[in-house]
Structure formats: structure tokens, C-alpha cells
CSV table of C-alpha atoms in Angstrom, one decimal:
chain,number,residue,atom,x,y,z
H,29,MET,CA,21.8,26.6,-62.6
H,30,LYS,CA,18.4,25.9,-60.5
H,31,ALA,CA,18.2,24.0,-57.6
H,32,PRO,CA,17.7,20.3,-58.2
H,33,ARG,CA,19.9,20.2,-60.8
H,34,PHE,CA,22.7,22.4,-58.6
H,35,GLN,CA,21.7,19.5,-55.6
H,36,GLN,CA,22.7,16.6,-58.3
H,37,TRP,CA,25.9,18.0,-59.4
H,38,TYR,CA,26.3,18.3,-55.4
H,39,ALA,CA,25.8,14.5,-54.7
H,40,GLU,CA,28.3,13.7,-57.7
H,41,LEU,CA,31.0,15.4,-56.1
H,42,LEU,CA,32.3,12.5,-53.7
H,43,SER,CA,32.2,10.6,-56.8
H,44,LEU,CA,35.2,12.2,-58.3
H,45,ASN,CA,38.8,11.1,-57.8
H,46,GLN,CA,41.4,13.3,-57.1
H,47,PRO,CA,42.3,14.6,-60.9
H,48,GLN,CA,39.0,16.0,-61.2
H,49,ARG,CA,38.4,17.9,-58.2
H,50,ARG,CA,42.2,20.0,-58.6
H,51,GLN,CA,39.9,20.6,-62.4
H,52,VAL,CA,36.9,21.5,-60.0
H,53,LEU,CA,38.9,23.7,-57.4
H,54,ASP,CA,40.9,25.5,-60.6
H,55,ALA,CA,37.9,26.6,-61.5
H,56,LEU,CA,36.3,27.8,-58.6
H,57,ARG,CA,39.3,29.6,-58.0
H,58,PRO,CA,38.7,32.7,-59.9
H,59,ALA,CA,35.4,33.1,-58.9
H,60,ALA,CA,36.1,32.7,-54.8
H,61,GLY,CA,38.4,35.3,-55.0
H,62,ARG,CA,36.1,37.7,-57.1
H,63,ASP,CA,33.5,36.9,-54.1
H,64,ASN,CA,36.0,37.9,-51.5
H,65,ILE,CA,37.2,41.1,-53.1
H,66,ASN,CA,33.8,42.3,-53.5
H,67,ALA,CA,33.1,41.2,-49.6
H,68,LEU,CA,35.9,43.3,-48.8
H,69,VAL,CA,35.6,46.0,-50.7
H,70,GLU,CA,32.1,46.2,-49.7
H,71,GLN,CA,32.9,45.8,-46.4
H,72,LEU,CA,35.6,48.5,-46.6
H,73,ARG,CA,33.5,51.3,-48.2
H,74,SER,CA,30.4,51.0,-46.8
H,75,PRO,CA,30.3,52.3,-44.0
H,76,GLY,CA,31.1,55.8,-45.4
H,77,ARG,CA,30.4,55.2,-48.6
H,78,ARG,CA,30.1,59.2,-51.1
H,79,CYS,CA,29.8,59.4,-54.2
H,80,PRO,CA,33.4,60.7,-55.7
H,81,ARG,CA,32.1,63.4,-57.7
H,82,CYS,CA,30.4,66.2,-55.3
H,83,ALA,CA,31.0,64.2,-52.6
H,84,SER,CA,27.4,64.0,-51.6
H,85,ASP,CA,26.3,60.8,-48.5
H,86,SER,CA,23.2,60.5,-50.6
H,87,TRP,CA,22.6,57.6,-53.5
H,88,HIS,CA,20.8,54.9,-54.3
H,89,ARG,CA,21.9,51.4,-55.9
H,90,HIS,CA,21.4,51.5,-59.8
H,91,GLY,CA,21.9,48.1,-61.6
H,92,HIS,CA,24.9,45.7,-61.9
H,93,ALA,CA,28.3,46.1,-64.0
H,94,ASN,CA,31.4,43.9,-64.6
H,95,GLY,CA,29.9,42.2,-61.7
H,96,ARG,CA,29.9,44.9,-58.9
H,97,GLN,CA,27.2,47.2,-57.6
H,98,ARG,CA,26.6,50.2,-59.3
H,99,TYR,CA,25.1,53.5,-57.6
H,100,ARG,CA,23.5,57.1,-58.2
H,101,CYS,CA,24.2,60.3,-56.3
H,102,ARG,CA,21.1,61.7,-55.6
H,103,ALA,CA,23.0,64.7,-55.6
H,104,CYS,CA,24.9,65.5,-59.6
H,105,GLY,CA,23.6,62.3,-60.7
H,106,ARG,CA,26.8,60.2,-61.2
H,107,THR,CA,27.0,56.8,-61.0
H,108,PHE,CA,30.0,54.7,-59.1
H,109,ASN,CA,30.7,51.9,-57.6
H,110,ASP,CA,33.2,51.1,-54.7
H,111,LEU,CA,36.1,51.1,-56.8
H,112,SER,CA,35.6,54.5,-57.8
H,113,GLY,CA,38.1,57.3,-56.9
H,114,THR,CA,40.1,55.2,-55.6
H,115,PRO,CA,43.9,54.2,-57.1
H,116,LEU,CA,42.3,50.6,-58.0
H,117,ALA,CA,39.9,51.5,-60.8
H,118,ARG,CA,39.4,50.2,-63.6
H,119,LEU,CA,41.8,47.4,-62.9
H,120,ARG,CA,41.1,44.1,-64.2
H,121,LEU,CA,41.1,40.8,-63.2
H,122,ARG,CA,39.9,41.1,-59.5
H,123,GLU,CA,39.9,37.4,-59.0
H,124,LYS,CA,43.9,37.9,-59.0
H,125,TRP,CA,44.3,40.8,-56.5
H,126,LEU,CA,44.3,38.9,-53.6
H,127,ASP,CA,47.0,36.6,-55.2
H,128,TYR,CA,49.1,39.7,-55.7
H,129,LEU,CA,48.6,40.9,-52.4
H,130,ASP,CA,50.6,38.0,-51.0
H,131,THR,CA,53.3,38.3,-53.4
H,132,LEU,CA,53.6,42.0,-52.3
H,133,LEU,CA,53.9,40.3,-48.5
H,134,ASP,CA,56.8,38.7,-50.2
H,135,ALA,CA,58.6,41.1,-52.2
H,136,ARG,CA,58.8,39.6,-55.0
H,137,PRO,CA,60.3,41.3,-58.2
H,138,VAL,CA,57.4,42.5,-61.3
H,139,ARG,CA,58.3,39.5,-62.6
H,140,THR,CA,58.3,36.4,-60.4
H,141,ALA,CA,55.5,38.5,-59.3
H,142,ALA,CA,53.6,38.3,-62.7
H,143,ALA,CA,54.1,34.0,-63.1
H,144,ARG,CA,53.5,32.9,-60.0
H,145,VAL,CA,50.1,35.3,-60.6
H,146,GLY,CA,49.8,34.6,-64.0
H,147,VAL,CA,49.6,38.0,-65.8
H,148,HIS,CA,51.9,40.1,-67.6
H,149,ARG,CA,54.9,41.7,-66.1
H,150,ASN,CA,53.3,45.4,-67.5
H,151,THR,CA,50.1,44.6,-65.0
H,152,ALA,CA,52.0,43.3,-62.2
H,153,PHE,CA,54.5,46.1,-62.8
H,154,ARG,CA,50.7,48.4,-62.6
H,155,TRP,CA,49.6,46.3,-59.7
H,156,ARG,CA,52.4,47.2,-58.1
H,157,HIS,CA,51.9,50.7,-57.9
H,158,ARG,CA,48.5,50.9,-58.3
H,159,PHE,CA,48.6,49.0,-54.4
H,160,LEU,CA,51.5,51.4,-53.3
H,161,ASP,CA,50.3,54.2,-54.3
H,162,GLN,CA,47.9,55.4,-50.7
H,163,VAL,CA,50.0,53.0,-48.3
H,164,LYS,CA,52.9,55.1,-48.4
H,165,HIS,CA,50.9,57.3,-46.5
H,166,ASP,CA,50.3,55.2,-44.2
H,167,LEU,CA,52.1,56.6,-40.9
H,168,PRO,CA,52.7,56.5,-37.7
H,169,PRO,CA,52.0,58.3,-35.1
H,170,PRO,CA,54.2,61.0,-33.9
H,171,LEU,CA,57.8,59.9,-33.0
H,172,GLY,CA,58.8,59.9,-29.2
H,173,GLY,CA,61.4,59.7,-26.6
H,174,ILE,CA,64.8,59.5,-28.4
H,175,VAL,CA,64.3,59.6,-32.2
H,176,GLU,CA,67.4,58.5,-34.1
H,177,ALA,CA,67.6,60.7,-37.4
H,178,ASP,CA,69.8,60.0,-40.7
H,179,GLU,CA,69.9,60.4,-44.3
H,180,MET,CA,70.9,57.8,-46.8
H,181,PHE,CA,72.3,58.5,-50.2
H,182,LEU,CA,70.8,56.2,-53.4
H,183,ARG,CA,72.0,57.1,-56.7
H,184,GLU,CA,69.4,58.8,-59.1
H,185,SER,CA,67.6,57.0,-61.3
H,186,GLN,CA,65.1,57.6,-64.7
H,187,LYS,CA,64.9,54.5,-65.0
H,188,GLY,CA,61.8,53.5,-67.5
H,189,SER,CA,60.9,57.5,-68.9
H,190,ARG,CA,60.3,58.7,-72.5
H,191,LYS,CA,62.5,62.1,-71.9
H,192,LEU,CA,65.3,62.7,-69.3
H,193,ASP,CA,66.6,65.5,-67.6
H,194,ARG,CA,70.4,64.5,-68.6
H,195,PRO,CA,72.5,63.1,-70.6
H,196,PRO,CA,71.9,59.2,-70.9
H,197,ARG,CA,74.0,56.9,-69.0
H,198,GLU,CA,74.6,53.4,-68.6
H,199,ARG,CA,72.4,52.1,-65.4
H,200,GLY,CA,74.2,51.2,-61.7
H,201,GLY,CA,77.9,52.0,-61.1
H,202,ALA,CA,79.2,55.0,-58.9
H,203,ALA,CA,78.8,58.7,-59.1
H,204,ARG,CA,80.7,60.4,-61.2
H,205,SER,CA,80.9,62.8,-58.5
H,206,ARG,CA,82.9,62.6,-55.2
H,207,GLY,CA,80.9,63.1,-52.4
H,208,ILE,CA,77.1,64.2,-51.6
H,209,SER,CA,76.2,65.1,-55.0
H,210,ARG,CA,73.4,66.3,-57.8
H,211,GLU,CA,73.7,63.0,-58.7
H,212,LEU,CA,72.4,61.6,-55.0
H,213,ASP,CA,69.0,60.9,-54.0
H,214,CYS,CA,68.9,61.6,-50.5
H,215,ILE,CA,66.7,59.7,-48.1
H,216,LEU,CA,65.9,60.7,-44.9
H,217,VAL,CA,65.1,57.8,-41.9
H,218,ALA,CA,64.5,59.0,-38.6
H,219,ARG,CA,63.0,56.0,-36.1
H,220,ASP,CA,62.4,56.2,-32.2
H,221,ARG,CA,63.7,53.4,-29.8
H,222,SER,CA,60.1,52.1,-29.8
H,223,GLY,CA,60.1,50.8,-33.8
H,224,HIS,CA,58.2,53.7,-35.4
H,225,THR,CA,59.7,54.5,-38.8
H,226,VAL,CA,59.6,57.7,-40.9
H,227,ASP,CA,61.4,58.3,-43.8
H,228,ALA,CA,61.2,60.7,-47.2
H,229,VAL,CA,62.6,61.5,-50.1
H,230,THR,CA,63.9,64.8,-49.8
H,231,GLY,CA,65.7,65.6,-53.0
H,232,ARG,CA,68.7,65.9,-55.3
H,233,GLY,CA,71.9,66.7,-52.8
H,234,ALA,CA,72.6,66.9,-49.2
H,235,LEU,CA,70.2,67.7,-46.7
H,236,THR,CA,68.7,70.9,-45.2
H,237,ALA,CA,67.0,72.2,-42.6
H,238,ALA,CA,64.3,73.6,-44.5
H,239,GLN,CA,63.5,70.0,-45.7
H,240,LEU,CA,63.7,69.0,-42.2
H,241,GLU,CA,61.3,71.3,-41.3
H,242,ARG,CA,58.8,70.5,-44.0
H,243,HIS,CA,59.2,65.8,-43.7
H,244,LEU,CA,60.7,65.5,-40.1
H,245,LEU,CA,58.5,68.7,-38.1
H,246,PRO,CA,55.0,67.3,-38.4
H,247,ARG,CA,55.8,63.8,-37.2
H,248,ILE,CA,58.1,64.4,-34.2
H,249,SER,CA,56.5,65.2,-30.8
H,250,ARG,CA,58.4,69.1,-29.5
H,251,ASP,CA,59.5,66.6,-26.5
H,252,ALA,CA,61.8,64.5,-28.0
H,253,LEU,CA,65.3,63.5,-27.7
H,254,LEU,CA,66.8,64.4,-31.8
H,255,VAL,CA,69.8,62.2,-31.8
H,256,SER,CA,71.6,62.4,-35.2
H,257,ASP,CA,75.5,62.7,-36.5
H,258,ALA,CA,77.1,65.8,-36.9
H,259,ASN,CA,75.6,67.2,-39.1
H,260,ALA,CA,75.1,70.8,-39.6
H,261,ALA,CA,70.9,70.9,-40.6
H,262,TYR,CA,70.3,69.1,-37.9
H,263,ARG,CA,71.7,71.5,-35.2
H,264,SER,CA,69.6,74.1,-37.2
H,265,PHE,CA,66.5,72.4,-37.2
H,266,ALA,CA,66.3,71.8,-33.2
H,267,ARG,CA,67.7,75.0,-32.2
H,268,LYS,CA,65.0,77.4,-34.5
H,269,HIS,CA,62.2,74.3,-33.3
H,270,GLY,CA,62.8,74.6,-29.6
H,271,ILE,CA,63.7,69.8,-30.0
H,272,ALA,CA,66.3,68.5,-27.7
H,273,HIS,CA,68.8,67.8,-29.3
H,274,GLU,CA,72.4,65.8,-30.1
H,275,ALA,CA,75.2,64.7,-31.6
H,276,VAL,CA,77.0,61.5,-32.0
H,277,ASN,CA,80.7,62.6,-34.3
H,278,LEU,CA,81.0,59.1,-36.5
H,279,SER,CA,83.8,60.8,-38.1
H,280,ALA,CA,86.1,61.0,-35.1
H,281,GLY,CA,84.9,56.9,-34.0
H,282,LYS,CA,82.5,58.1,-31.3
H,283,ARG,CA,79.5,55.9,-32.0
H,284,VAL,CA,78.0,55.9,-29.0
H,285,ARG,CA,77.8,57.7,-25.4
H,286,GLY,CA,76.2,58.1,-22.5
H,287,SER,CA,73.7,60.3,-21.4
H,288,SER,CA,71.2,60.7,-18.7
H,289,ALA,CA,68.0,60.2,-21.6
H,290,GLY,CA,69.6,56.9,-22.5
H,291,ALA,CA,71.9,55.6,-25.1
H,292,ILE,CA,73.0,58.3,-27.5
H,293,HIS,CA,73.8,56.4,-30.8
H,294,VAL,CA,72.4,56.0,-35.0
H,295,GLN,CA,72.9,52.4,-35.1
H,296,ASN,CA,69.4,51.5,-35.2
H,297,VAL,CA,69.1,53.7,-38.1
H,298,ASN,CA,71.7,52.8,-39.7
H,299,ALA,CA,70.5,49.4,-39.5
H,300,TYR,CA,67.4,50.0,-41.3
H,301,HIS,CA,69.1,51.6,-43.7
H,302,GLN,CA,71.5,48.6,-44.3
H,303,ARG,CA,67.9,46.5,-44.4
H,304,PHE,CA,66.5,48.9,-46.5
H,305,ARG,CA,69.3,49.0,-49.1
H,306,GLY,CA,70.0,44.6,-49.0
H,307,TRP,CA,65.8,44.3,-49.5
H,308,LEU,CA,66.1,46.8,-52.1
H,309,ALA,CA,68.4,44.9,-54.2
H,310,ARG,CA,66.2,42.1,-54.8
H,311,PHE,CA,64.1,44.4,-57.5
H,312,HIS,CA,67.2,45.2,-59.4
H,313,GLY,CA,66.6,49.2,-60.1
H,314,VAL,CA,64.2,51.4,-58.8
H,315,ALA,CA,63.8,54.2,-60.6
H,316,SER,CA,63.9,57.5,-58.8
H,317,ARG,CA,59.8,58.8,-58.8
H,318,TYR,CA,59.5,55.1,-57.7
H,319,LEU,CA,61.1,55.8,-54.4
H,320,PRO,CA,58.5,56.6,-52.1
H,321,ASN,CA,56.2,53.8,-52.9
H,322,TYR,CA,59.2,51.7,-51.7
H,323,LEU,CA,59.4,53.7,-48.8
H,324,GLY,CA,56.0,52.6,-47.7
H,325,TRP,CA,56.0,49.2,-49.3
H,326,ARG,CA,59.5,48.3,-46.2
H,327,ARG,CA,57.6,50.5,-43.5
H,328,ALA,CA,53.9,48.6,-43.8
H,329,LEU,CA,56.2,44.9,-44.1
H,330,ASP,CA,59.1,46.1,-41.3
H,331,GLY,CA,57.6,45.1,-37.7
H,332,GLY,CA,54.7,42.5,-39.1
H,333,ARG,CA,52.6,45.5,-39.4
H,334,VAL,CA,51.0,44.2,-42.1
H,335,THR,CA,50.8,40.0,-42.2
H,336,SER,CA,48.0,39.4,-45.0
H,337,PRO,CA,46.3,40.3,-48.0
H,338,GLU,CA,43.0,41.7,-46.5
H,339,GLN,CA,45.7,43.7,-44.2
H,340,LEU,CA,47.4,45.3,-47.5
H,341,LEU,CA,44.2,45.9,-49.4
H,342,ARG,CA,43.1,47.8,-46.8
H,343,LEU,CA,45.8,50.1,-46.8
H,344,ALA,CA,45.5,50.5,-50.3
H,345,PHE,CA,42.2,52.5,-50.3
């Protein structure tokens, strides 16, 4: 629109009635959302923009496509935009991303989020795991001080899989075998008294010392005091790597005891397990292969570390 015509249209805005103003705002909202996303992505990528194919930082602008600036790499000749090589590449309807990220902050189920944003439920599901793909890698600094560690178990689920590695069964219900078995996914959670959390899906069945080495050792300070239940895997892991360890005999009813370092218990991590189970229940069943995404999502929400769609978008890169 040329400037004289725009000025005339702008001058008449004050004469609009309320339904007309709402109609104008509804018409402008998609474009405003798309502009906000473009500005945020430009801000996030411009400091270290590199070619996604050869990682060269030598490029020049190369026109626009689908409302986004494109670039051409001087080294390999590939053209790309700021979303190329990220989990968000080729996602459409950018004007609705911030509204959808609001539903992630509210932890809405797929169908509720789809209805709220105005997209198909399959689109809402695909967006969820594209946005959460990198969130699970956002970890706190190494845990220190008193570190509580314990595992929780969820029934293994292959919901949505086209091929199963076991006979099909009805969703929900309890495991057929008593105790800890290969029917259960093991989720390790470790928390220090500052509220920092590390978690991992270690596999099916009981926790082992080798799994602790893989998932916990890189995320715990060597001068920390590890507190766990009486599981022998923790004792073996701590002894091998020279980490101070205290065990709480929960089966004997001894949940808390004192020491020179402070109160010895695993109640903080067990409370986190309870909160996570209650939060996960609202999604009506989660496939095992997506559990790391949900753990990262919950970790980002816990303690208010992510409070806005813009912060969640930054983690998605």
C-alpha cells in the first residue's frame, strides 16, 4: 500500500466501531505473529550464523522465500535461511508458533492445544516434539552439595508405533510381572538441595551401575554427597568413582536421619517423582520414545526457569 492511501486508511481507524476494530485486529494478528517470530529468529541466529552444510561463516544475502531472508554460502554454494539445520526447519504457520508455545507453557494436551491455536491435532503433535527436541538438552550446571538420586518406573509404551517388538496389548493397566521387570521404563532423577535437576531414561528394568556412569557421572561434582536408597547400584557406582555416598533404608521405615553434612533423605527427589507423575497423567499416555522430551519439558517448567514463549523458542534451537 502506498503512503497516501495508508495515511487515509489510518486516519479512518478511529471511526471504526468495536466489531470492526476486532475484525481489523484479527486480520493483523497472523502477520504480527509472523513478524515477531522472524525478528526473534534473526536475533538468535545473527551472532553466529553459519552454513548448515559446511559450517562456513562466509555467506551473503540471497533474496527472500516464504517471507524469510535467504543466504548463500560462499564456500559450498548452498542456500539456506535461519531455520535451516534446526528442528524447526520446514514448519509452516509461523504466525501461530508463539500462541502454540503458550500452550506448552500451560502443559496443554495435544487436542486442547490444537483447538486453542486453530491447527490440526497432528500438526500440534508434530510441533510439540519439534520444539521440545532441543529442550531436553538444556541441563543445569553439575549437581553439588547433597545430591538426592532415585529412580521411578513407568510401564513401557509403544503407543503410535507401526511395528512392535512384543505382542500387542491394551494400553494402561499394570505390568504382568510383579516387581521391577523389563515391562517397565526406568527413569533416573537426581536433584541437589538448590533445586537443580538431572534426569534420564536409562532403559527397561532395574537400574545398574553402568547406567549411572553413563547418565549421572558427567552431571555430578566429585565433591558432592550422593544420597540414595539401599540400591546396590548406587553404592557400587560411588565406590568406583570416589564419590561420598549415604544410603537411606526406606524398606525399614527410616526415611530421614541426621549427619554432619545435613539431613539425609530422598524426599525432595521423591516429591519430584510424584509431581511428574501427576503432570504426565494429563497427557493420557505417553510413548516411551518421547519420555526424554517430556522430562526436558517438565524440567524447563519446574521452578519457573522458562516463563515466556520467547524463552522456550530460544531453547528450541
